[in-house]
mmCIF file of C-alpha atoms in Angstrom:
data_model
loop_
_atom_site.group_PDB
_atom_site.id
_atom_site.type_symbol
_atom_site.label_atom_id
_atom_site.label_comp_id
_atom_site.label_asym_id
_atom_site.label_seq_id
_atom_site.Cartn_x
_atom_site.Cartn_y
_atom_site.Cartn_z
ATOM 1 C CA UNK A 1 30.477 -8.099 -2.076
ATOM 2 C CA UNK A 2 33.504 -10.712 -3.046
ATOM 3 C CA UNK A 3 31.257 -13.411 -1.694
ATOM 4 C CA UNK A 4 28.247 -12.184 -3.908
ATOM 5 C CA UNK A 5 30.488 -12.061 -7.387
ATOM 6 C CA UNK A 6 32.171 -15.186 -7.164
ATOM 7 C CA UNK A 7 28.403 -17.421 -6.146
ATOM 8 C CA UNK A 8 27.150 -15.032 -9.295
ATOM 9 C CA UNK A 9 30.012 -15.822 -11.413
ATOM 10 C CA UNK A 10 30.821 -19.708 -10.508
ATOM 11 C CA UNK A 11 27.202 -20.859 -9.031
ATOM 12 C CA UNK A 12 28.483 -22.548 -5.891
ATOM 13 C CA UNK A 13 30.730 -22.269 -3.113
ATOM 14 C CA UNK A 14 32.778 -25.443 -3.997
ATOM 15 C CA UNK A 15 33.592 -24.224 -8.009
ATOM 16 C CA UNK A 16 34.033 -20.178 -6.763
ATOM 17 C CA UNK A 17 36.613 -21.975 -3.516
ATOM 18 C CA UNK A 18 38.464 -24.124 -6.787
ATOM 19 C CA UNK A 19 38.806 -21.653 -8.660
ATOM 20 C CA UNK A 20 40.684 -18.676 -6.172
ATOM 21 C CA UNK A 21 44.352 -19.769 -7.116
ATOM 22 C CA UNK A 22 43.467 -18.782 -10.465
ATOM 23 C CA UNK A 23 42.189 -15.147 -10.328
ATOM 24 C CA UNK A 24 44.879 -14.490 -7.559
ATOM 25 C CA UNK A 25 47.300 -15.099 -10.153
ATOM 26 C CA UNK A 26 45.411 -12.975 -12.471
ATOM 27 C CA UNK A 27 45.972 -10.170 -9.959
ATOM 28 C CA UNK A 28 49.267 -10.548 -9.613
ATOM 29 C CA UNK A 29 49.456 -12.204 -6.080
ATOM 30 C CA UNK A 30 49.664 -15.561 -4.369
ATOM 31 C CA UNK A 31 46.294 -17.505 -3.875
ATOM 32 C CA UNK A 32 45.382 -16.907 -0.884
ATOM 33 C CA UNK A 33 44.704 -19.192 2.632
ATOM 34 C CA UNK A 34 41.963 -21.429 1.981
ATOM 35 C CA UNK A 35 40.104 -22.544 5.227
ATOM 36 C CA UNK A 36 39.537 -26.243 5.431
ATOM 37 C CA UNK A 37 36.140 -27.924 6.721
ATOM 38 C CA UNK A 38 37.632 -28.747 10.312
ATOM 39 C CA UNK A 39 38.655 -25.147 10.232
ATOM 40 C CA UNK A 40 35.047 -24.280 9.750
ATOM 41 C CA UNK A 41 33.462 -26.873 11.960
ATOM 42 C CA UNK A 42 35.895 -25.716 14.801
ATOM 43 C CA UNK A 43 34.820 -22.186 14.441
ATOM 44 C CA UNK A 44 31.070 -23.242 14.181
ATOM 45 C CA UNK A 45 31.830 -25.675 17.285
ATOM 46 C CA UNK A 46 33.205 -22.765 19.250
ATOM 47 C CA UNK A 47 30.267 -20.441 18.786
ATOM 48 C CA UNK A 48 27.502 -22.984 19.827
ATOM 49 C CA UNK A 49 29.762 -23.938 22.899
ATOM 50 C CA UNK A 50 29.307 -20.203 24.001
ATOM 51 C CA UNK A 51 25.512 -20.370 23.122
ATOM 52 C CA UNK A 52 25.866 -18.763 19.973
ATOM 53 C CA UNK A 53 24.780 -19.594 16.066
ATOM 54 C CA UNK A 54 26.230 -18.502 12.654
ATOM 55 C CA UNK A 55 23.724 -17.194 10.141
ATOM 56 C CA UNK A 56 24.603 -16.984 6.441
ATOM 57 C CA UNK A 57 22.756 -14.719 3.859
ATOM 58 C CA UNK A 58 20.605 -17.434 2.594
ATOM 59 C CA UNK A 59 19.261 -18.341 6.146
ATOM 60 C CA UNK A 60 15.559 -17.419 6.849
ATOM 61 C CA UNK A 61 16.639 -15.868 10.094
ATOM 62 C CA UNK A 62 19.281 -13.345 8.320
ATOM 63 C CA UNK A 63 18.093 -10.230 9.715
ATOM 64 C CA UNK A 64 16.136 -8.761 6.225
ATOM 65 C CA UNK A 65 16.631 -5.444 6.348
ATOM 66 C CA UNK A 66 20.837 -6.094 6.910
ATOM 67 C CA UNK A 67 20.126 -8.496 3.904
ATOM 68 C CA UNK A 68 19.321 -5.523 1.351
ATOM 69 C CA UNK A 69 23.111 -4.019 1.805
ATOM 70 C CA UNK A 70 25.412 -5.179 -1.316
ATOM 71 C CA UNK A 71 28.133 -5.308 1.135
ATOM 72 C CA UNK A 72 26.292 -7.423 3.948
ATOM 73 C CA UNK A 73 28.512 -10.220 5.610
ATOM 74 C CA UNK A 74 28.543 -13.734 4.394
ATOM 75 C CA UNK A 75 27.906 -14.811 7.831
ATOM 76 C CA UNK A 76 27.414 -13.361 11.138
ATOM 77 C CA UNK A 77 26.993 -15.073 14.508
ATOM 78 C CA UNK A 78 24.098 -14.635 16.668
ATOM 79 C CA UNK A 79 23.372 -15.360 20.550
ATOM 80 C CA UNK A 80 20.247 -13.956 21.861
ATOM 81 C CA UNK A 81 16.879 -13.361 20.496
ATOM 82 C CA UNK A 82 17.494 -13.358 16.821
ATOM 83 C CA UNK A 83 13.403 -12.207 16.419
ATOM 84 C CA UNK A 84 14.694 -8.447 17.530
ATOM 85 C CA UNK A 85 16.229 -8.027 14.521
ATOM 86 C CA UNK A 86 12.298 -8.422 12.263
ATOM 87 C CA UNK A 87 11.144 -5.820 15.068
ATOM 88 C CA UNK A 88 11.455 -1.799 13.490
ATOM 89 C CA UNK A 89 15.319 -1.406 14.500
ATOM 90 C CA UNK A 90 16.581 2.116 15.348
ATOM 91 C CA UNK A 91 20.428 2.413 15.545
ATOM 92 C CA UNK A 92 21.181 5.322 17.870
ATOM 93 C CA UNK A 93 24.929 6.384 17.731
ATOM 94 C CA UNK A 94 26.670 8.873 19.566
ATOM 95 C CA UNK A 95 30.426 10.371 21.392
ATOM 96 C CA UNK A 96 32.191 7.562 24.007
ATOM 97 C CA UNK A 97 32.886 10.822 25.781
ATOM 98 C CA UNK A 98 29.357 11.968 25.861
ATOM 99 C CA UNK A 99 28.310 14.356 28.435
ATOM 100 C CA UNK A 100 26.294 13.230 30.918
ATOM 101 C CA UNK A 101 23.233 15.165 30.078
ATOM 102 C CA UNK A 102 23.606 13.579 26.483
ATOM 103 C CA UNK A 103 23.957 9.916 27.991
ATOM 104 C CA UNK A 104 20.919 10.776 30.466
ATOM 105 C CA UNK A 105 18.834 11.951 27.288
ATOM 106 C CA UNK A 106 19.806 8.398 25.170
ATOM 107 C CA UNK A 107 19.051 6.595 27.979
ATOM 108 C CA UNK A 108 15.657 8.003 28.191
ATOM 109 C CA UNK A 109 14.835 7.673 24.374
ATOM 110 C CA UNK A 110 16.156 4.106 23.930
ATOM 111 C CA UNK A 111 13.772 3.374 27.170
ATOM 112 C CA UNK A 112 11.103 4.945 24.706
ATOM 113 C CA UNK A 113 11.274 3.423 21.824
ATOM 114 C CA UNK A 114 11.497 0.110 23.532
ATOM 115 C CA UNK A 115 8.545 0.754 25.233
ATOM 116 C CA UNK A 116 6.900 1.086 21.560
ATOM 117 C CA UNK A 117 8.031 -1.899 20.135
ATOM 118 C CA UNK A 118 10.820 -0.909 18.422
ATOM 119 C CA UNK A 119 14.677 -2.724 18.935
ATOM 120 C CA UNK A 120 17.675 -0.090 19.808
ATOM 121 C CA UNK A 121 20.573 -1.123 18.070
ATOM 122 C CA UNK A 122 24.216 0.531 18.966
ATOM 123 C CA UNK A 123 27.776 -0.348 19.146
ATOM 124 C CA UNK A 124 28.214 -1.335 22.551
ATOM 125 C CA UNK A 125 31.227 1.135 22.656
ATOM 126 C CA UNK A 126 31.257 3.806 25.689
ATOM 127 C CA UNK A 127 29.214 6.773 26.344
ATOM 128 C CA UNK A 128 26.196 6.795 24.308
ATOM 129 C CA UNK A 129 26.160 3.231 23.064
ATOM 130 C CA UNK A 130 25.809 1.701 26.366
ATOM 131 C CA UNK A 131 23.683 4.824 27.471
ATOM 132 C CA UNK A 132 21.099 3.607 24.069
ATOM 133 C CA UNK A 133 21.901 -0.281 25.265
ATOM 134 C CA UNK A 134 20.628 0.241 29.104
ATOM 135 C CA UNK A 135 17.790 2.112 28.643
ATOM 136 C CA UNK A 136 16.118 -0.332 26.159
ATOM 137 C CA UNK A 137 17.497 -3.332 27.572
ATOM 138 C CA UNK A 138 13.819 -4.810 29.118
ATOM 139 C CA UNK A 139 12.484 -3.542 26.028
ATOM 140 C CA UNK A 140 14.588 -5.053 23.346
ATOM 141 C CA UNK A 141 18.472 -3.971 22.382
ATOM 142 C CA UNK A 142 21.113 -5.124 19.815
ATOM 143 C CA UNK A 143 24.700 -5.056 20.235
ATOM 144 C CA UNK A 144 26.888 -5.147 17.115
ATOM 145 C CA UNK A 145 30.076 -5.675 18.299
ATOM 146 C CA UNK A 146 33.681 -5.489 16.631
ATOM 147 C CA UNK A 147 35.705 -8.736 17.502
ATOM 148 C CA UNK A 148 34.302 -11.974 18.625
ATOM 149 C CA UNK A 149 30.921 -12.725 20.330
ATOM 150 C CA UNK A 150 32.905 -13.778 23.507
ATOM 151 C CA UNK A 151 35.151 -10.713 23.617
ATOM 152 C CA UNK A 152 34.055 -8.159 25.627
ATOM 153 C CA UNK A 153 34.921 -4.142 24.709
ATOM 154 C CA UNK A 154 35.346 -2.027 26.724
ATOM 155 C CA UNK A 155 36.179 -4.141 29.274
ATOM 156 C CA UNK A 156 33.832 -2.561 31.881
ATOM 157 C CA UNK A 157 30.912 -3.629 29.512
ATOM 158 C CA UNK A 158 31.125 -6.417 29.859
ATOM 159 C CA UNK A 159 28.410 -7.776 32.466
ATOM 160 C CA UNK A 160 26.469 -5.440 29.698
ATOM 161 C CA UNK A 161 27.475 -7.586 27.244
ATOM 162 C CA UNK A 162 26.288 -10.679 28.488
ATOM 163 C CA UNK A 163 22.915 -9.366 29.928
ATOM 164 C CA UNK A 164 22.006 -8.443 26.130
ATOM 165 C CA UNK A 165 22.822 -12.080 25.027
ATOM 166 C CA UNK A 166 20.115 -12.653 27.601
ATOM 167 C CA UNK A 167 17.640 -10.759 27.044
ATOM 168 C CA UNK A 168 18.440 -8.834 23.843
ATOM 169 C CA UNK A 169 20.664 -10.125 20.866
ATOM 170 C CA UNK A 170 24.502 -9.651 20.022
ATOM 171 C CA UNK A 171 25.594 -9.990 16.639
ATOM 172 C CA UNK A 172 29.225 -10.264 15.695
ATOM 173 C CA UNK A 173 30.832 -11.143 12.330
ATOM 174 C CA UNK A 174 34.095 -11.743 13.394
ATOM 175 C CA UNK A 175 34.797 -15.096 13.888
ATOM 176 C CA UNK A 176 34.724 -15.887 18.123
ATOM 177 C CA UNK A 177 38.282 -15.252 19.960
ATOM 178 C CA UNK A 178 38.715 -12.153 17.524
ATOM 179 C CA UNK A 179 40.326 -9.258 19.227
ATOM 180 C CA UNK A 180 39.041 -6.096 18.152
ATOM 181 C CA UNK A 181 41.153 -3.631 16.123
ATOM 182 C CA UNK A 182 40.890 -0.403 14.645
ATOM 183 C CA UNK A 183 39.711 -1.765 10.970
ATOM 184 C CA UNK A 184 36.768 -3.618 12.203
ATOM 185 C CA UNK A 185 34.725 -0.538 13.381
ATOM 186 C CA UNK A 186 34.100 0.532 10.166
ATOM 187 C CA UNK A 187 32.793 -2.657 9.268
ATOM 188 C CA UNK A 188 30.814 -2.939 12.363
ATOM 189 C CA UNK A 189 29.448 1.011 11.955
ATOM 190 C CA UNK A 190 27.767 -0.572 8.618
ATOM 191 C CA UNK A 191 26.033 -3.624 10.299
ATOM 192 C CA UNK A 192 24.661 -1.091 12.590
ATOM 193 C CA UNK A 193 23.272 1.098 10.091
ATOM 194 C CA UNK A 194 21.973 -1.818 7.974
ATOM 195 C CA UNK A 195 20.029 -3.763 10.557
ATOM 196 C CA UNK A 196 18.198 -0.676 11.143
ATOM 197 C CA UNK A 197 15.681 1.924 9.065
ATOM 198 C CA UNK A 198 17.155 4.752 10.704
ATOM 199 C CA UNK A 199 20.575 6.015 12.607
ATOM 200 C CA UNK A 200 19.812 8.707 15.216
ATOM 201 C CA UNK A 201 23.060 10.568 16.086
ATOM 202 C CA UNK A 202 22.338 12.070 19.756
ATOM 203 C CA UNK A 203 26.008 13.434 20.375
ATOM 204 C CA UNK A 204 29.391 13.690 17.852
ATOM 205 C CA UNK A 205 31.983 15.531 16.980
ATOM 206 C CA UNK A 206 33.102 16.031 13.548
ATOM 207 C CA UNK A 207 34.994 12.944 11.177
ATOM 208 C CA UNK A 208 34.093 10.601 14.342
ATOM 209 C CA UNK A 209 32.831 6.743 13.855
ATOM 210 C CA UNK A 210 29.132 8.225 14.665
ATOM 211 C CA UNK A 211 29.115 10.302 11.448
ATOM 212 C CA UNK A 212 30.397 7.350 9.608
ATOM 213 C CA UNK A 213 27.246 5.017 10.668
ATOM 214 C CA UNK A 214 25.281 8.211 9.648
ATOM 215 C CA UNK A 215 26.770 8.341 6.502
ATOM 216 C CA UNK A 216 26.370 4.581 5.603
ATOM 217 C CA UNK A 217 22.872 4.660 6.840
ATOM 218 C CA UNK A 218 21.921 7.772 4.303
ATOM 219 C CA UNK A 219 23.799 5.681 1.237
ATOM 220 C CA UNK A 220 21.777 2.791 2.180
ATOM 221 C CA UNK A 221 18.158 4.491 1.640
ATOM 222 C CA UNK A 222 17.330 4.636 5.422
ATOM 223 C CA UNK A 223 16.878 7.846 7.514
ATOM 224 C CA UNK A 224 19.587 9.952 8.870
ATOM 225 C CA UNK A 225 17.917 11.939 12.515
ATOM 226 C CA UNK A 226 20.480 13.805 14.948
ATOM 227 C CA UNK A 227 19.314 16.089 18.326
ATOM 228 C CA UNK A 228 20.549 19.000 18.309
ATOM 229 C CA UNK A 229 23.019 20.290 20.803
ATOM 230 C CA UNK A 230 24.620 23.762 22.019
ATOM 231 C CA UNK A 231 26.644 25.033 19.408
ATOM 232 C CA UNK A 232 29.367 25.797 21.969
ATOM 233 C CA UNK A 233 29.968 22.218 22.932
ATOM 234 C CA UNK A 234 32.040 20.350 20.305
ATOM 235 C CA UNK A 235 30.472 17.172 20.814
ATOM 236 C CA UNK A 236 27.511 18.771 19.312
ATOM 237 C CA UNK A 237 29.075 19.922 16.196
ATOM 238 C CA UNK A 238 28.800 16.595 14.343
ATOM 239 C CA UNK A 239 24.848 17.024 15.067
ATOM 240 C CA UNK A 240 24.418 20.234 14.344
ATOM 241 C CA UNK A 241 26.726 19.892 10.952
ATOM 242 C CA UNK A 242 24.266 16.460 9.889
ATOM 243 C CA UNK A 243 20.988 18.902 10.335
ATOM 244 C CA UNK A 244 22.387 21.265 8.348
ATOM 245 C CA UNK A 245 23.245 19.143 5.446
ATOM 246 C CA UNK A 246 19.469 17.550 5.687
ATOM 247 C CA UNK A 247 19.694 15.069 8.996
ATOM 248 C CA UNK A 248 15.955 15.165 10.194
ATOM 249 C CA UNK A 249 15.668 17.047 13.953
ATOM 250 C CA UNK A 250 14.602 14.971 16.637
ATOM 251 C CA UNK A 251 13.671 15.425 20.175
ATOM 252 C CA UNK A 252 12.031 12.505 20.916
ATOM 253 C CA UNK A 253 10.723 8.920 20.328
ATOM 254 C CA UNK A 254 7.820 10.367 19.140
ATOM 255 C CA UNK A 255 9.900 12.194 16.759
ATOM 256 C CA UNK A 256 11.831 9.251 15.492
ATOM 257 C CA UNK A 257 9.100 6.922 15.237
ATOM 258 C CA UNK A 258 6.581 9.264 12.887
ATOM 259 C CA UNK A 259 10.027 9.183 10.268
ATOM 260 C CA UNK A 260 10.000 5.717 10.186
ATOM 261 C CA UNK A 261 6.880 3.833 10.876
ATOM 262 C CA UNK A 262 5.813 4.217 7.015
ATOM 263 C CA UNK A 263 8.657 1.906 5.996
ATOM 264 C CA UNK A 264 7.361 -0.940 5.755
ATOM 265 C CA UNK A 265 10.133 -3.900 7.103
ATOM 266 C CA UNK A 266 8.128 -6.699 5.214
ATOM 267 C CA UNK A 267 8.460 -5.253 1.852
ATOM 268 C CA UNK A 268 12.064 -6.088 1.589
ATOM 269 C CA UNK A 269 13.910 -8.850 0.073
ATOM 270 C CA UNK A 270 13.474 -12.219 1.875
ATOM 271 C CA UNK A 271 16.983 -13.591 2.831
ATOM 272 C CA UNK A 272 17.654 -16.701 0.554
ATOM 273 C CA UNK A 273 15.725 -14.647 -2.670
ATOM 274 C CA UNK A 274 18.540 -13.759 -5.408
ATOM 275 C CA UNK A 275 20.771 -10.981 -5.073
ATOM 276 C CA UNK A 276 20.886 -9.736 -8.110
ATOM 277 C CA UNK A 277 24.942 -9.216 -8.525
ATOM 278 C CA UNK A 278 26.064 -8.236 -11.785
ATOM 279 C CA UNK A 279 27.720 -10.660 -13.732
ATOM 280 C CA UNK A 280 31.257 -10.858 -14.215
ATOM 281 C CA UNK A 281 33.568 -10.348 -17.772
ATOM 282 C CA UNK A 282 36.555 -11.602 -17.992
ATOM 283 C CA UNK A 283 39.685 -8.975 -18.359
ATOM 284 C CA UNK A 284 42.411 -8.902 -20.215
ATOM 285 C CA UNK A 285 46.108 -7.224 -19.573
ATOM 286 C CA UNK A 286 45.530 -4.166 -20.666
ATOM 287 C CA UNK A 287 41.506 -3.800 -19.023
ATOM 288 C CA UNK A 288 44.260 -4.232 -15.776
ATOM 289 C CA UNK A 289 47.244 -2.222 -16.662
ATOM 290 C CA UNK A 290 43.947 0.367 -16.825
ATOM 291 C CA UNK A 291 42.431 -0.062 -13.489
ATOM 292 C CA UNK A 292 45.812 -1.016 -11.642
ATOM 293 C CA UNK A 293 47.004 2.813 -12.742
ATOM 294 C CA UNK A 294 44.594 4.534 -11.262
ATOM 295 C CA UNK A 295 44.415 2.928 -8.210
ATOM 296 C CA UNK A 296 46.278 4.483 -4.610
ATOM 297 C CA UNK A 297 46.755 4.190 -1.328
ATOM 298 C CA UNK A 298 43.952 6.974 -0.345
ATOM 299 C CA UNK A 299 40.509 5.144 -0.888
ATOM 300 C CA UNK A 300 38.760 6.022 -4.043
ATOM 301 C CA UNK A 301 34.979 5.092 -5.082
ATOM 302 C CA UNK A 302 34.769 2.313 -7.468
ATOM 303 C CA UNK A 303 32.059 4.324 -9.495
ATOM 304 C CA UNK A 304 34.507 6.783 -10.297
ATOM 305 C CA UNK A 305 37.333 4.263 -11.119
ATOM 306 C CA UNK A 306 34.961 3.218 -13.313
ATOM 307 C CA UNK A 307 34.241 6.395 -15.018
ATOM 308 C CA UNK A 308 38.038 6.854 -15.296
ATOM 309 C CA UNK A 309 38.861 3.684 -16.553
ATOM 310 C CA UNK A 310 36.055 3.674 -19.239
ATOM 311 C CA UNK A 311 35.546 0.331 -19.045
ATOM 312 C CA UNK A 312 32.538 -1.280 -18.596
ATOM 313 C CA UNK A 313 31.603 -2.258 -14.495
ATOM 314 C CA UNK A 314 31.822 -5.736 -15.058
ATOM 315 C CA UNK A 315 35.281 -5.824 -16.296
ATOM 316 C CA UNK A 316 36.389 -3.341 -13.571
ATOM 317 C CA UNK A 317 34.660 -5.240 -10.921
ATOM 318 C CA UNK A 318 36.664 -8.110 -12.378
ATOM 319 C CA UNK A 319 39.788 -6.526 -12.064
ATOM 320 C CA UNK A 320 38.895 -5.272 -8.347
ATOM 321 C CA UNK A 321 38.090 -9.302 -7.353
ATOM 322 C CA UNK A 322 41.346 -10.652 -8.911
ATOM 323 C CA UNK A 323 43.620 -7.877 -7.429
ATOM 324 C CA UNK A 324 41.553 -8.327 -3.676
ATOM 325 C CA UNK A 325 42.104 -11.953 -3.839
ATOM 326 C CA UNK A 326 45.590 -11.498 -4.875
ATOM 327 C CA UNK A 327 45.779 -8.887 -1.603
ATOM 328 C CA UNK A 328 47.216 -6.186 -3.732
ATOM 329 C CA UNK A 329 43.653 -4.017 -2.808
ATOM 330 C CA UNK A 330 41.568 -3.458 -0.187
ATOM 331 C CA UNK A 331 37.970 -2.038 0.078
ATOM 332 C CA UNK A 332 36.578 0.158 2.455
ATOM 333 C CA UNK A 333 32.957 1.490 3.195
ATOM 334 C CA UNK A 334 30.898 2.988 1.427
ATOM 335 C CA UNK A 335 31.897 1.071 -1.846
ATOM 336 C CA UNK A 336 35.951 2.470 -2.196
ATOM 337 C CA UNK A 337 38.485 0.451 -2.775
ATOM 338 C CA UNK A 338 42.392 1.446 -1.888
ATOM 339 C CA UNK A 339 45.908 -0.262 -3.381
ATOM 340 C CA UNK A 340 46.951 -2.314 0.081
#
């Protein structure tokens, strides 16, 4: 979203890069690390040595539908069969400590909707993910994964991992070498949900990373399916709880294909197109002193800092760009920003 507002506000790359010391110091903060061009040729050097591309939101093969998110990454990088991602993409989601019935039953539906032409896209995490990941693997799988596209976790996935690259595609917007850490899941969970036009949730507990994909998925537009489970078993809770607050029931491919086959992948916006941000105002001290106050530690929407602040959401999104690049904020999905 930073990326998108400064390209809106300054037109290029070059005049939004010049111009960072400046609203850093409007924030309140030093300006901060610049990468040079031999930083970015090594890193784009790197990937293509391990087979691997970066793709940038105004790149014909940016995946479309991860293209519509406000939030999408300024870059990703790719190894594999980047046409998987135009196919109808079905995230399916789930517990690492899935029971084995549930990993049996994601194994079989990923096989499914393979078979039908659709690409299962998961996490690559344990349990379910590689469950969704091995059963569609002939058929066509994506792997989002949370460091670099040469780091392989878990560990034991990693003959997984490279099989996808093969025959599937991994995607990875961490630059290569990255280890992963707890922060990037989040970040990953909404790649997941935005390459796809629906998340099916086939085992969870309650507040796990599953429910968060689920969420982001539902705030993006796209459909939100879970299988039900025994309500005895906890790791059918976060299922059960998702159906009850409007998740659509599924059983089967069958199931999950009939809720998304009318969407239509071709209607959306073509990567390169304009993105529409709003434009930027500039603030003044007091538009700050305003925004700065009712900021905290615990994440808070930006639509209801804007409410609160009364200002109009160009001059809070102004204040919210000068105090990130000053790294006095931080944001967080599902549009919430949080003092750092």
């Amino acid at each position: 979203m930073t990326y998108r507002q400064l390209i809106a506000r300054f037109g290029s790359a070059d005049a939004a890069i010049a111009a960072l010391p400046m609203l850093a110091s409007r924030g309140g903060g030093a300006p901060p690390p610049i990468a040079t061009d031999d930083d970015a040729r090594r890193e784009i050097a790197r990937a293509a040595k391990l087979g691997a591309r970066h793709l940038f939101l105004d790149d014909a093969d940016y995946p479309p539908l991860l293209c519509e998110l406000d939030n999408a990454p300024a870059a990703i990088v790719v190894r594999g069969d980047i046409a998987l991602a135009r196919r109808t993409c079905i995230a399916m989601v789930g517990a690492r400590n899935a029971s084995a019935a549930a990993c049996r039953f994601a194994r079989s539906l990923a096989h499914d909707l393979a078979a039908e032409g659709a690409s299962v896209v998961s996490g690559l995490a344990r349990g379910i993910d590689t469950a969704a990941h091995v059963g569609s693997l002939d058929g066509g799988t994506i792997a989002v994964i949370a460091g670099g596209i040469d780091i392989a976790y878990p560990p034991e996935n990693a003959a997984l991992q490279d099989r996808i690259a093969e025959t599937g595609l991994l995607i990875a917007e961490m630059p290569p070498g990255t280890e992963p850490r707890a922060r990037h899941f989040p970040y990953r969970n909404r790649i997941i949900a935005g390459l796809s036009v629906g998340t099916v949730v086939v085992e969870a507990v309650p507040k796990s990373g599953s429910l968060i994909t689920a969420r982001l998925a539902g705030e993006a537009g796209r459909e939100v399916m879970a299988v039900p489970g025994h309500p005895l078993d906890p790791r059918a809770q976060g299922c059960n709880l998702l159906i009850r607050e409007g998740a659509t029931l599924v059983q089967s491919a069958a199931d999950i294909l009939e809720q998304v086959r009318p969407i239509d992948v071709r209607a959306v916006r073509a990567p390169g197109s304009s993105y529409g941000a709003p434009p930027l105002e500039d603030a003044n001290d007091a538009d700050r002193r305003v925004v700065v106050a009712l900021l905290a530690p615990v994440p808070v929407a930006v639509d209801e800092l804007i409410r609160q602040a009364g200002l109009s959401p160009a001059i809070v999104q102004t204040v919210l760009l000068e105090l990130e690049l000053a790294g006095r904020i931080e944001r967080h999905a599902g549009a919430r920003v949080s003092l750092s």
